[in-house]
XYZ file of C-alpha atoms in Angstrom:
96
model
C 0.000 0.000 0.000
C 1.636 3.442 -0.882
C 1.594 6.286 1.494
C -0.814 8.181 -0.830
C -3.490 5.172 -0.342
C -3.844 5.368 3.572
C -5.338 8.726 3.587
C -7.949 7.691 0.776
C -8.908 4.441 2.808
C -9.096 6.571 5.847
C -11.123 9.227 4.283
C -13.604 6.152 2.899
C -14.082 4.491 6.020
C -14.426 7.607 7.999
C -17.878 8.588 5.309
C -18.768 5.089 5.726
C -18.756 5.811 9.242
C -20.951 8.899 8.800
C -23.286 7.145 6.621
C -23.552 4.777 9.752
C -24.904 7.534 12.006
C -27.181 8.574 9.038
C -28.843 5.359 9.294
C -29.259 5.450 12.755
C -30.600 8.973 12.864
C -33.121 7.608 10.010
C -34.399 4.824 11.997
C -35.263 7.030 14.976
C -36.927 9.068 12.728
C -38.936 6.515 11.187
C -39.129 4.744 14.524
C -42.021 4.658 17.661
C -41.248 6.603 20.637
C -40.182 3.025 21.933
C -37.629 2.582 19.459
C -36.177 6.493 19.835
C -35.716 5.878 23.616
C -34.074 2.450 22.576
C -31.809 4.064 19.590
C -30.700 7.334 21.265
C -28.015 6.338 23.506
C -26.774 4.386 20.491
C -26.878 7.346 18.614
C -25.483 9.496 20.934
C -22.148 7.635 21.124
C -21.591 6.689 17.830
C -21.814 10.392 17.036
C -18.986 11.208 20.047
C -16.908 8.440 18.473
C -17.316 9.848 14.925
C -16.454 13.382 16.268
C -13.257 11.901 18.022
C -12.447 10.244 14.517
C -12.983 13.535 12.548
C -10.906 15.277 14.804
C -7.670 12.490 14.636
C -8.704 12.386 10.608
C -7.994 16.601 10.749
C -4.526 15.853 12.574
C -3.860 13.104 10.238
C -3.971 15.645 7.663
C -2.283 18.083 8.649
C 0.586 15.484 10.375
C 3.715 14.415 8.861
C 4.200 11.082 6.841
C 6.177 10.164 9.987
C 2.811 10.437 12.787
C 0.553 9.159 9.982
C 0.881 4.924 11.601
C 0.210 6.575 15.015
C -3.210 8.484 13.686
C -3.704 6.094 11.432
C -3.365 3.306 14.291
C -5.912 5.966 16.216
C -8.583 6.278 13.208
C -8.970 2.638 13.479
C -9.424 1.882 16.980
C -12.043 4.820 16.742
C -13.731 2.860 13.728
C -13.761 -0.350 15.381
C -15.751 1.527 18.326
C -18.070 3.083 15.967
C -19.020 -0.582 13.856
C -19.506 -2.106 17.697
C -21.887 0.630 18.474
C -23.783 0.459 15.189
C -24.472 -3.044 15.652
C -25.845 -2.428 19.106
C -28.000 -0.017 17.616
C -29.180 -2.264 14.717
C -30.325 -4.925 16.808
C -32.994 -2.073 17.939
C -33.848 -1.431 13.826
C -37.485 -2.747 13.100
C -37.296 -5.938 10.864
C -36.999 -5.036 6.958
C-alpha cells in the first residue's frame, strides 16, 4: 500500500462511518417513541466516536508522513468503536 493510499482508505471508512450515524438517525426518525428511547443512547455515542475520529482524521492531515501509523493506528481503533456501536443499535432497527 503506498503512502498516498492510507489517507484515501481513511477518508472512505471515515464517510462510511458517517453514513452509519445517518442510518441510525433515520431509523429514529422513522421509529415509535419506543424505538427512539431504545436508539438514542446508540446514537449518541456513535456520534462522540465519529467526532473523536474527525478530529484524529484533521490531525492526520495536517501530520507528517512520519505520525501518519500513530493516527492512522488511532482512526482505526475509533472505527472499530463506531461498527460495535452500530451493531448495538441495529439490533434495535425494526425488521426489513
Amino acid at each position: 500500500m503506498t503512502d498516498k493510499s492510507i489517507p484515501q482508505r481513511l477518508q472512505e471508512e471515515l464517510t462510511n462511518l458517517q453514513s452509519v450515524v445517518d442510518e441510525v438517525k433515520l431509523q429514529m426518525h422513522l421509529g415509535t417513541k419506543e424505538l427512539q428511547d431504545k436508539l438514542q443512547p446508540h446514537l449518541e455515542e456513535l456520534e462522540q466516536e465519529l467526532s473523536q475520529a474527525k478530529e484524529k482524521w484533521e490531525a492526520f492531515e495536517s501530520s507528517s508522513e512520519s505520525a501518519w501509523e500513530d493516527i492512522q493506528t488511532g482512526l482505526r481503533k475509533s472505527f472499530k468503536s463506531m461498527e460495535q456501536a452500530f451493531e448495538r443499535a441495529k439490533q434495535h432497527f425494526p425488521p426489513k
